[in-house]
Amino acid sequence: MALTVNTNIGALNAAAAAAKTNREMEVSMTRLSTGKRINSGADDAAGVAVANRMTGILRSTQQAMRNVADGISYADTAEGTLDEMANMLIRMRELYTQANVGTLSNDDSANISIEIAALNTALTTIVTATTWAGTAIGDISIKSDAAGTGFTVSGSLLAAPTGISGYASAETALTTVATARATLGSQINVMNHLLNNLTNYAANLGSSIGSIEDADFAAETTKMVKMQVLQQAATAMLAQANQSKQNILQLIQG
């Protein structure tokens, strides 16, 4: 092999190896500092495209979960009002039964009528006053999945009974309210099932995204230690390659 000075092949090879090792070590340090395997499109071109698409689906799913949770709160508000309406109707039925006893004085009958009238007024007032986030209760459509599919909540079931003038009409109104409560209750159950399904879906989707994007700390730590050793070795070899040209001086000096 010829002895030359202008071109130091050993030094060039050692410098190239050191530069490559340094780049790989920087990648490992970035992954370890961010916790992510993919920090740019260059890290995994196909992986970043898949992860971005799945992240979009996950964000939409999470919003759908919040939508369903709002729908449950909305229906719970209406159902709570129906519960109180049922209590008032039960009291009215009780008062009509009491009024028919036949042993009451005129004052007693008048007092019963006053309470019945007050309850009739309260039935209308409680429906009018019941709102959710400042909006009157009515039929609404809940976007219940990531695709925007709607689920209807029949909030309009919340309506004040009218024409209650005796035991029979109070009994009919109570039956209507009980049916409305059962309808809302079934809708709440359905929404709870939807929320459970969305929660499981979001968890599995998040896990899939993590398997694509997240860094393996054990593997990256091992790789970084390897690169550090190789970098030190390349630096040492670069010094040796540069030093080897000093031998040419011995030929000149004789």
PDB file of C-alpha atoms in Angstrom:
ATOM      1  CA  MET A   1       0.000   0.000   0.000  1.00  0.00           C
ATOM      2  CA  ALA A   2       1.343   3.411  -0.961  1.00  0.00           C
ATOM      3  CA  LEU A   3       2.230   5.900   1.748  1.00  0.00           C
ATOM      4  CA  THR A   4       0.447   9.198   1.022  1.00  0.00           C
ATOM      5  CA  VAL A   5      -0.263  12.406   2.938  1.00  0.00           C
ATOM      6  CA  ASN A   6      -2.942  14.242   0.931  1.00  0.00           C
ATOM      7  CA  THR A   7      -5.496  11.440   1.184  1.00  0.00           C
ATOM      8  CA  ASN A   8      -5.819   9.692   4.525  1.00  0.00           C
ATOM      9  CA  ILE A   9      -8.214   6.819   3.800  1.00  0.00           C
ATOM     10  CA  GLY A  10      -8.222   5.571   7.362  1.00  0.00           C
ATOM     11  CA  ALA A  11      -9.071   9.003   8.758  1.00  0.00           C
ATOM     12  CA  LEU A  12     -11.859   9.508   6.209  1.00  0.00           C
ATOM     13  CA  ASN A  13     -13.427   6.145   7.017  1.00  0.00           C
ATOM     14  CA  ALA A  14     -13.154   6.768  10.749  1.00  0.00           C
ATOM     15  CA  ALA A  15     -14.692  10.246  10.386  1.00  0.00           C
ATOM     16  CA  ALA A  16     -17.565   8.855   8.304  1.00  0.00           C
ATOM     17  CA  ALA A  17     -18.209   6.134  10.881  1.00  0.00           C
ATOM     18  CA  ALA A  18     -18.153   8.693  13.697  1.00  0.00           C
ATOM     19  CA  ALA A  19     -20.629  10.940  11.851  1.00  0.00           C
ATOM     20  CA  LYS A  20     -23.023   8.044  11.200  1.00  0.00           C
ATOM     21  CA  THR A  21     -22.793   6.904  14.807  1.00  0.00           C
ATOM     22  CA  ASN A  22     -23.438  10.445  16.024  1.00  0.00           C
ATOM     23  CA  ARG A  23     -26.588  10.744  13.893  1.00  0.00           C
ATOM     24  CA  GLU A  24     -27.986   7.476  15.199  1.00  0.00           C
ATOM     25  CA  MET A  25     -27.184   8.461  18.771  1.00  0.00           C
ATOM     26  CA  GLU A  26     -29.026  11.776  18.293  1.00  0.00           C
ATOM     27  CA  VAL A  27     -32.090   9.840  17.076  1.00  0.00           C
ATOM     28  CA  SER A  28     -32.001   7.646  20.187  1.00  0.00           C
ATOM     29  CA  MET A  29     -31.607  10.658  22.486  1.00  0.00           C
ATOM     30  CA  THR A  30     -34.573  12.379  20.806  1.00  0.00           C
ATOM     31  CA  ARG A  31     -36.742   9.293  21.246  1.00  0.00           C
ATOM     32  CA  LEU A  32     -35.721   8.902  24.876  1.00  0.00           C
ATOM     33  CA  SER A  33     -36.361  12.584  25.621  1.00  0.00           C
ATOM     34  CA  THR A  34     -39.813  12.659  23.940  1.00  0.00           C
ATOM     35  CA  GLY A  35     -40.918   9.110  24.672  1.00  0.00           C
ATOM     36  CA  LYS A  36     -41.972   8.759  21.032  1.00  0.00           C
ATOM     37  CA  ARG A  37     -40.469   6.503  18.380  1.00  0.00           C
ATOM     38  CA  ILE A  38     -41.814   8.709  15.609  1.00  0.00           C
ATOM     39  CA  ASN A  39     -40.777  12.346  15.969  1.00  0.00           C
ATOM     40  CA  SER A  40     -40.785  13.209  12.272  1.00  0.00           C
ATOM     41  CA  GLY A  41     -42.018  11.693   9.048  1.00  0.00           C
ATOM     42  CA  ALA A  42     -38.494  10.477   8.318  1.00  0.00           C
ATOM     43  CA  ASP A  43     -38.559   8.182  11.361  1.00  0.00           C
ATOM     44  CA  ASP A  44     -41.360   6.050   9.881  1.00  0.00           C
ATOM     45  CA  ALA A  45     -43.135   7.458   6.829  1.00  0.00           C
ATOM     46  CA  ALA A  46     -45.848   4.797   6.732  1.00  0.00           C
ATOM     47  CA  GLY A  47     -46.229   4.712  10.506  1.00  0.00           C
ATOM     48  CA  VAL A  48     -46.762   8.459  10.841  1.00  0.00           C
ATOM     49  CA  ALA A  49     -49.548   8.375   8.239  1.00  0.00           C
ATOM     50  CA  VAL A  50     -51.349   5.534  10.013  1.00  0.00           C
ATOM     51  CA  ALA A  51     -50.866   7.139  13.437  1.00  0.00           C
ATOM     52  CA  ASN A  52     -52.222  10.499  12.255  1.00  0.00           C
ATOM     53  CA  ARG A  53     -55.327   8.862  10.776  1.00  0.00           C
ATOM     54  CA  MET A  54     -55.951   6.840  13.934  1.00  0.00           C
ATOM     55  CA  THR A  55     -55.362   9.895  16.135  1.00  0.00           C
ATOM     56  CA  GLY A  56     -58.052  11.747  14.183  1.00  0.00           C
ATOM     57  CA  ILE A  57     -60.487   8.888  14.793  1.00  0.00           C
ATOM     58  CA  LEU A  58     -59.552   8.797  18.488  1.00  0.00           C
ATOM     59  CA  ARG A  59     -60.168  12.534  18.951  1.00  0.00           C
ATOM     60  CA  SER A  60     -63.580  12.218  17.297  1.00  0.00           C
ATOM     61  CA  THR A  61     -64.395   9.213  19.470  1.00  0.00           C
ATOM     62  CA  GLN A  62     -63.444  11.114  22.606  1.00  0.00           C
ATOM     63  CA  GLN A  63     -65.754  13.962  21.587  1.00  0.00           C
ATOM     64  CA  ALA A  64     -68.521  11.422  20.941  1.00  0.00           C
ATOM     65  CA  MET A  65     -67.976  10.161  24.496  1.00  0.00           C
ATOM     66  CA  ARG A  66     -68.475  13.694  25.826  1.00  0.00           C
ATOM     67  CA  ASN A  67     -71.587  14.056  23.669  1.00  0.00           C
ATOM     68  CA  VAL A  68     -73.120  10.889  25.088  1.00  0.00           C
ATOM     69  CA  ALA A  69     -72.200  11.925  28.626  1.00  0.00           C
ATOM     70  CA  ASP A  70     -74.001  15.235  28.019  1.00  0.00           C
ATOM     71  CA  GLY A  71     -76.995  13.310  26.690  1.00  0.00           C
ATOM     72  CA  ILE A  72     -77.087  11.203  29.855  1.00  0.00           C
ATOM     73  CA  SER A  73     -76.984  14.331  32.012  1.00  0.00           C
ATOM     74  CA  TYR A  74     -79.734  15.860  29.861  1.00  0.00           C
ATOM     75  CA  ALA A  75     -81.972  12.804  30.234  1.00  0.00           C
ATOM     76  CA  ASP A  76     -81.187  12.544  33.954  1.00  0.00           C
ATOM     77  CA  THR A  77     -82.392  16.126  34.386  1.00  0.00           C
ATOM     78  CA  ALA A  78     -85.705  15.368  32.666  1.00  0.00           C
ATOM     79  CA  GLU A  79     -86.095  12.082  34.540  1.00  0.00           C
ATOM     80  CA  GLY A  80     -85.486  13.808  37.874  1.00  0.00           C
ATOM     81  CA  THR A  81     -88.281  16.248  37.104  1.00  0.00           C
ATOM     82  CA  LEU A  82     -90.622  13.412  36.154  1.00  0.00           C
ATOM     83  CA  ASP A  83     -89.792  11.746  39.459  1.00  0.00           C
ATOM     84  CA  GLU A  84     -90.878  14.831  41.364  1.00  0.00           C
ATOM     85  CA  MET A  85     -94.002  15.140  39.201  1.00  0.00           C
ATOM     86  CA  ALA A  86     -94.867  11.553  40.126  1.00  0.00           C
ATOM     87  CA  ASN A  87     -94.493  12.426  43.798  1.00  0.00           C
ATOM     88  CA  MET A  88     -96.879  15.363  43.377  1.00  0.00           C
ATOM     89  CA  LEU A  89     -99.427  13.260  41.505  1.00  0.00           C
ATOM     90  CA  ILE A  90     -99.273  10.574  44.165  1.00  0.00           C
ATOM     91  CA  ARG A  91     -99.972  13.274  46.758  1.00  0.00           C
ATOM     92  CA  MET A  92    -102.889  14.593  44.677  1.00  0.00           C
ATOM     93  CA  ARG A  93    -104.356  11.109  44.399  1.00  0.00           C
ATOM     94  CA  GLU A  94    -103.983  10.766  48.149  1.00  0.00           C
ATOM     95  CA  LEU A  95    -105.768  14.102  48.685  1.00  0.00           C
ATOM     96  CA  TYR A  96    -108.664  13.132  46.379  1.00  0.00           C
ATOM     97  CA  THR A  97    -109.031   9.901  48.345  1.00  0.00           C
ATOM     98  CA  GLN A  98    -109.038  11.869  51.587  1.00  0.00           C
ATOM     99  CA  ALA A  99    -111.617  14.329  50.246  1.00  0.00           C
ATOM    100  CA  ASN A 100    -114.074  11.455  49.634  1.00  0.00           C
ATOM    101  CA  VAL A 101    -114.050  10.239  53.214  1.00  0.00           C
ATOM    102  CA  GLY A 102    -117.301  12.065  53.999  1.00  0.00           C
ATOM    103  CA  THR A 103    -116.333  13.058  57.550  1.00  0.00           C
ATOM    104  CA  LEU A 104    -114.491  16.295  56.747  1.00  0.00           C
ATOM    105  CA  SER A 105    -115.719  19.719  57.641  1.00  0.00           C
ATOM    106  CA  ASN A 106    -116.135  22.420  55.022  1.00  0.00           C
ATOM    107  CA  ASP A 107    -112.876  23.995  56.167  1.00  0.00           C
ATOM    108  CA  ASP A 108    -111.062  20.696  55.839  1.00  0.00           C
ATOM    109  CA  SER A 109    -112.398  20.197  52.327  1.00  0.00           C
ATOM    110  CA  ALA A 110    -111.415  23.768  51.429  1.00  0.00           C
ATOM    111  CA  ASN A 111    -107.878  23.205  52.684  1.00  0.00           C
ATOM    112  CA  ILE A 112    -107.587  20.037  50.620  1.00  0.00           C
ATOM    113  CA  SER A 113    -108.766  21.930  47.550  1.00  0.00           C
ATOM    114  CA  ILE A 114    -106.159  24.631  48.183  1.00  0.00           C
ATOM    115  CA  GLU A 115    -103.364  22.051  48.283  1.00  0.00           C
ATOM    116  CA  ILE A 116    -104.643  20.317  45.148  1.00  0.00           C
ATOM    117  CA  ALA A 117    -104.754  23.643  43.307  1.00  0.00           C
ATOM    118  CA  ALA A 118    -101.225  24.453  44.452  1.00  0.00           C
ATOM    119  CA  LEU A 119     -99.985  21.082  43.247  1.00  0.00           C
ATOM    120  CA  ASN A 120    -101.671  21.614  39.864  1.00  0.00           C
ATOM    121  CA  THR A 121     -99.877  24.948  39.537  1.00  0.00           C
ATOM    122  CA  ALA A 122     -96.580  23.397  40.642  1.00  0.00           C
ATOM    123  CA  LEU A 123     -96.853  20.701  37.984  1.00  0.00           C
ATOM    124  CA  THR A 124     -96.848  23.365  35.285  1.00  0.00           C
ATOM    125  CA  THR A 125     -94.193  25.487  36.988  1.00  0.00           C
ATOM    126  CA  ILE A 126     -91.730  22.635  37.462  1.00  0.00           C
ATOM    127  CA  VAL A 127     -91.908  21.689  33.784  1.00  0.00           C
ATOM    128  CA  THR A 128     -91.466  25.295  32.640  1.00  0.00           C
ATOM    129  CA  ALA A 129     -88.568  25.897  35.018  1.00  0.00           C
ATOM    130  CA  THR A 130     -86.671  22.723  34.124  1.00  0.00           C
ATOM    131  CA  THR A 131     -83.822  23.466  31.720  1.00  0.00           C
ATOM    132  CA  TRP A 132     -80.465  21.969  30.843  1.00  0.00           C
ATOM    133  CA  ALA A 133     -77.634  24.483  30.403  1.00  0.00           C
ATOM    134  CA  GLY A 134     -80.270  27.186  30.045  1.00  0.00           C
ATOM    135  CA  THR A 135     -82.182  25.373  27.290  1.00  0.00           C
ATOM    136  CA  ALA A 136     -85.710  24.066  27.706  1.00  0.00           C
ATOM    137  CA  ILE A 137     -86.007  20.297  27.749  1.00  0.00           C
ATOM    138  CA  GLY A 138     -87.151  18.874  24.390  1.00  0.00           C
ATOM    139  CA  ASP A 139     -86.277  16.151  21.905  1.00  0.00           C
ATOM    140  CA  ILE A 140     -82.565  16.299  21.056  1.00  0.00           C
ATOM    141  CA  SER A 141     -80.192  14.278  18.882  1.00  0.00           C
ATOM    142  CA  ILE A 142     -76.953  13.166  20.500  1.00  0.00           C
ATOM    143  CA  LYS A 143     -73.992  12.508  18.191  1.00  0.00           C
ATOM    144  CA  SER A 144     -73.189   9.163  19.707  1.00  0.00           C
ATOM    145  CA  ASP A 145     -70.210   7.893  17.701  1.00  0.00           C
ATOM    146  CA  ALA A 146     -67.131   9.087  15.833  1.00  0.00           C
ATOM    147  CA  ALA A 147     -69.030   9.033  12.529  1.00  0.00           C
ATOM    148  CA  GLY A 148     -71.600  11.508  13.881  1.00  0.00           C
ATOM    149  CA  THR A 149     -74.503   9.055  14.021  1.00  0.00           C
ATOM    150  CA  GLY A 150     -77.289  10.483  16.171  1.00  0.00           C
ATOM    151  CA  PHE A 151     -79.292   9.007  19.043  1.00  0.00           C
ATOM    152  CA  THR A 152     -82.556  10.755  19.887  1.00  0.00           C
ATOM    153  CA  VAL A 153     -83.446  11.550  23.490  1.00  0.00           C
ATOM    154  CA  SER A 154     -87.164  12.129  23.929  1.00  0.00           C
ATOM    155  CA  GLY A 155     -86.966  15.008  26.351  1.00  0.00           C
ATOM    156  CA  SER A 156     -90.385  16.259  25.200  1.00  0.00           C
ATOM    157  CA  LEU A 157     -91.882  13.513  27.366  1.00  0.00           C
ATOM    158  CA  LEU A 158     -91.544  16.148  30.055  1.00  0.00           C
ATOM    159  CA  ALA A 159     -95.002  17.748  29.892  1.00  0.00           C
ATOM    160  CA  ALA A 160     -97.322  18.973  32.605  1.00  0.00           C
ATOM    161  CA  PRO A 161    -100.559  16.933  32.878  1.00  0.00           C
ATOM    162  CA  THR A 162    -103.728  18.963  32.516  1.00  0.00           C
ATOM    163  CA  GLY A 163    -107.360  18.561  33.485  1.00  0.00           C
ATOM    164  CA  ILE A 164    -106.722  16.840  36.820  1.00  0.00           C
ATOM    165  CA  SER A 165    -110.041  17.162  38.614  1.00  0.00           C
ATOM    166  CA  GLY A 166    -110.361  13.944  40.534  1.00  0.00           C
ATOM    167  CA  TYR A 167    -108.869  10.632  41.566  1.00  0.00           C
ATOM    168  CA  ALA A 168    -109.293   9.030  38.122  1.00  0.00           C
ATOM    169  CA  SER A 169    -107.632  11.877  36.230  1.00  0.00           C
ATOM    170  CA  ALA A 170    -104.771  11.952  38.763  1.00  0.00           C
ATOM    171  CA  GLU A 171    -104.343   8.200  38.277  1.00  0.00           C
ATOM    172  CA  THR A 172    -104.243   8.651  34.474  1.00  0.00           C
ATOM    173  CA  ALA A 173    -101.673  11.450  34.759  1.00  0.00           C
ATOM    174  CA  LEU A 174     -99.539   9.311  37.072  1.00  0.00           C
ATOM    175  CA  THR A 175     -99.596   6.474  34.545  1.00  0.00           C
ATOM    176  CA  THR A 176     -98.506   8.881  31.794  1.00  0.00           C
ATOM    177  CA  VAL A 177     -95.629  10.164  33.914  1.00  0.00           C
ATOM    178  CA  ALA A 178     -94.581   6.622  34.824  1.00  0.00           C
ATOM    179  CA  THR A 179     -94.486   5.679  31.125  1.00  0.00           C
ATOM    180  CA  ALA A 180     -92.404   8.777  30.366  1.00  0.00           C
ATOM    181  CA  ARG A 181     -89.966   7.846  33.133  1.00  0.00           C
ATOM    182  CA  ALA A 182     -89.675   4.313  31.767  1.00  0.00           C
ATOM    183  CA  THR A 183     -88.991   5.682  28.271  1.00  0.00           C
ATOM    184  CA  LEU A 184     -86.318   8.066  29.502  1.00  0.00           C
ATOM    185  CA  GLY A 185     -84.848   5.344  31.700  1.00  0.00           C
ATOM    186  CA  SER A 186     -84.476   3.012  28.719  1.00  0.00           C
ATOM    187  CA  GLN A 187     -82.788   5.799  26.756  1.00  0.00           C
ATOM    188  CA  ILE A 188     -80.382   6.448  29.624  1.00  0.00           C
ATOM    189  CA  ASN A 189     -79.525   2.742  29.725  1.00  0.00           C
ATOM    190  CA  VAL A 190     -78.870   2.714  25.977  1.00  0.00           C
ATOM    191  CA  MET A 191     -76.613   5.762  26.262  1.00  0.00           C
ATOM    192  CA  ASN A 192     -74.697   4.157  29.112  1.00  0.00           C
ATOM    193  CA  HIS A 193     -74.085   1.133  26.893  1.00  0.00           C
ATOM    194  CA  LEU A 194     -72.984   3.441  24.068  1.00  0.00           C
ATOM    195  CA  LEU A 195     -70.617   5.253  26.429  1.00  0.00           C
ATOM    196  CA  ASN A 196     -69.135   1.972  27.669  1.00  0.00           C
ATOM    197  CA  ASN A 197     -68.564   0.834  24.081  1.00  0.00           C
ATOM    198  CA  LEU A 198     -66.966   4.154  23.089  1.00  0.00           C
ATOM    199  CA  THR A 199     -64.742   4.031  26.173  1.00  0.00           C
ATOM    200  CA  ASN A 200     -63.489   0.544  25.276  1.00  0.00           C
ATOM    201  CA  TYR A 201     -63.016   1.554  21.638  1.00  0.00           C
ATOM    202  CA  ALA A 202     -61.047   4.667  22.585  1.00  0.00           C
ATOM    203  CA  ALA A 203     -58.832   2.677  24.957  1.00  0.00           C
ATOM    204  CA  ASN A 204     -58.021   0.068  22.305  1.00  0.00           C
ATOM    205  CA  LEU A 205     -57.471   2.744  19.670  1.00  0.00           C
ATOM    206  CA  GLY A 206     -55.122   4.620  21.990  1.00  0.00           C
ATOM    207  CA  SER A 207     -53.215   1.405  22.624  1.00  0.00           C
ATOM    208  CA  SER A 208     -52.834   0.840  18.874  1.00  0.00           C
ATOM    209  CA  ILE A 209     -51.532   4.373  18.370  1.00  0.00           C
ATOM    210  CA  GLY A 210     -49.085   3.857  21.218  1.00  0.00           C
ATOM    211  CA  SER A 211     -47.712   0.683  19.678  1.00  0.00           C
ATOM    212  CA  ILE A 212     -46.909   2.686  16.537  1.00  0.00           C
ATOM    213  CA  GLU A 213     -45.641   5.937  18.042  1.00  0.00           C
ATOM    214  CA  ASP A 214     -44.226   5.139  21.478  1.00  0.00           C
ATOM    215  CA  ALA A 215     -40.530   4.523  21.978  1.00  0.00           C
ATOM    216  CA  ASP A 216     -39.253   1.253  23.470  1.00  0.00           C
ATOM    217  CA  PHE A 217     -37.063   2.638  26.255  1.00  0.00           C
ATOM    218  CA  ALA A 218     -35.231  -0.648  26.806  1.00  0.00           C
ATOM    219  CA  ALA A 219     -34.316  -0.950  23.133  1.00  0.00           C
ATOM    220  CA  GLU A 220     -33.446   2.745  22.714  1.00  0.00           C
ATOM    221  CA  THR A 221     -31.302   2.805  25.870  1.00  0.00           C
ATOM    222  CA  THR A 222     -29.391  -0.262  24.671  1.00  0.00           C
ATOM    223  CA  LYS A 223     -28.932   1.302  21.233  1.00  0.00           C
ATOM    224  CA  MET A 224     -27.722   4.606  22.689  1.00  0.00           C
ATOM    225  CA  VAL A 225     -25.107   2.873  24.877  1.00  0.00           C
ATOM    226  CA  LYS A 226     -23.945   0.956  21.814  1.00  0.00           C
ATOM    227  CA  MET A 227     -23.662   4.165  19.800  1.00  0.00           C
ATOM    228  CA  GLN A 228     -21.735   5.868  22.611  1.00  0.00           C
ATOM    229  CA  VAL A 229     -19.170   3.048  22.633  1.00  0.00           C
ATOM    230  CA  LEU A 230     -18.912   3.122  18.835  1.00  0.00           C
ATOM    231  CA  GLN A 231     -18.527   6.898  18.872  1.00  0.00           C
ATOM    232  CA  GLN A 232     -15.663   6.658  21.340  1.00  0.00           C
ATOM    233  CA  ALA A 233     -14.060   3.900  19.253  1.00  0.00           C
ATOM    234  CA  ALA A 234     -14.443   5.930  16.036  1.00  0.00           C
ATOM    235  CA  THR A 235     -12.898   8.975  17.697  1.00  0.00           C
ATOM    236  CA  ALA A 236      -9.975   6.872  18.901  1.00  0.00           C
ATOM    237  CA  MET A 237      -9.502   5.363  15.434  1.00  0.00           C
ATOM    238  CA  LEU A 238      -9.618   8.802  13.840  1.00  0.00           C
ATOM    239  CA  ALA A 239      -6.822   9.886  16.153  1.00  0.00           C
ATOM    240  CA  GLN A 240      -4.853   6.743  15.275  1.00  0.00           C
ATOM    241  CA  ALA A 241      -5.376   7.305  11.543  1.00  0.00           C
ATOM    242  CA  ASN A 242      -4.127  10.857  11.805  1.00  0.00           C
ATOM    243  CA  GLN A 243      -1.165   9.729  13.884  1.00  0.00           C
ATOM    244  CA  SER A 244      -0.229   7.023  11.346  1.00  0.00           C
ATOM    245  CA  LYS A 245       0.866   9.660   8.825  1.00  0.00           C
ATOM    246  CA  GLN A 246       3.576  10.741  11.198  1.00  0.00           C
ATOM    247  CA  ASN A 247       5.501   7.636  10.076  1.00  0.00           C
ATOM    248  CA  ILE A 248       6.162   9.314   6.721  1.00  0.00           C
ATOM    249  CA  LEU A 249       8.381  11.869   8.504  1.00  0.00           C
ATOM    250  CA  GLN A 250      10.795   9.075   9.355  1.00  0.00           C
ATOM    251  CA  LEU A 251      11.304   8.451   5.627  1.00  0.00           C
ATOM    252  CA  ILE A 252      12.032  12.120   5.048  1.00  0.00           C
ATOM    253  CA  GLN A 253      14.331  12.502   8.029  1.00  0.00           C
ATOM    254  CA  GLY A 254      16.283   9.394   7.054  1.00  0.00           C
TER     255      GLY A 254
END
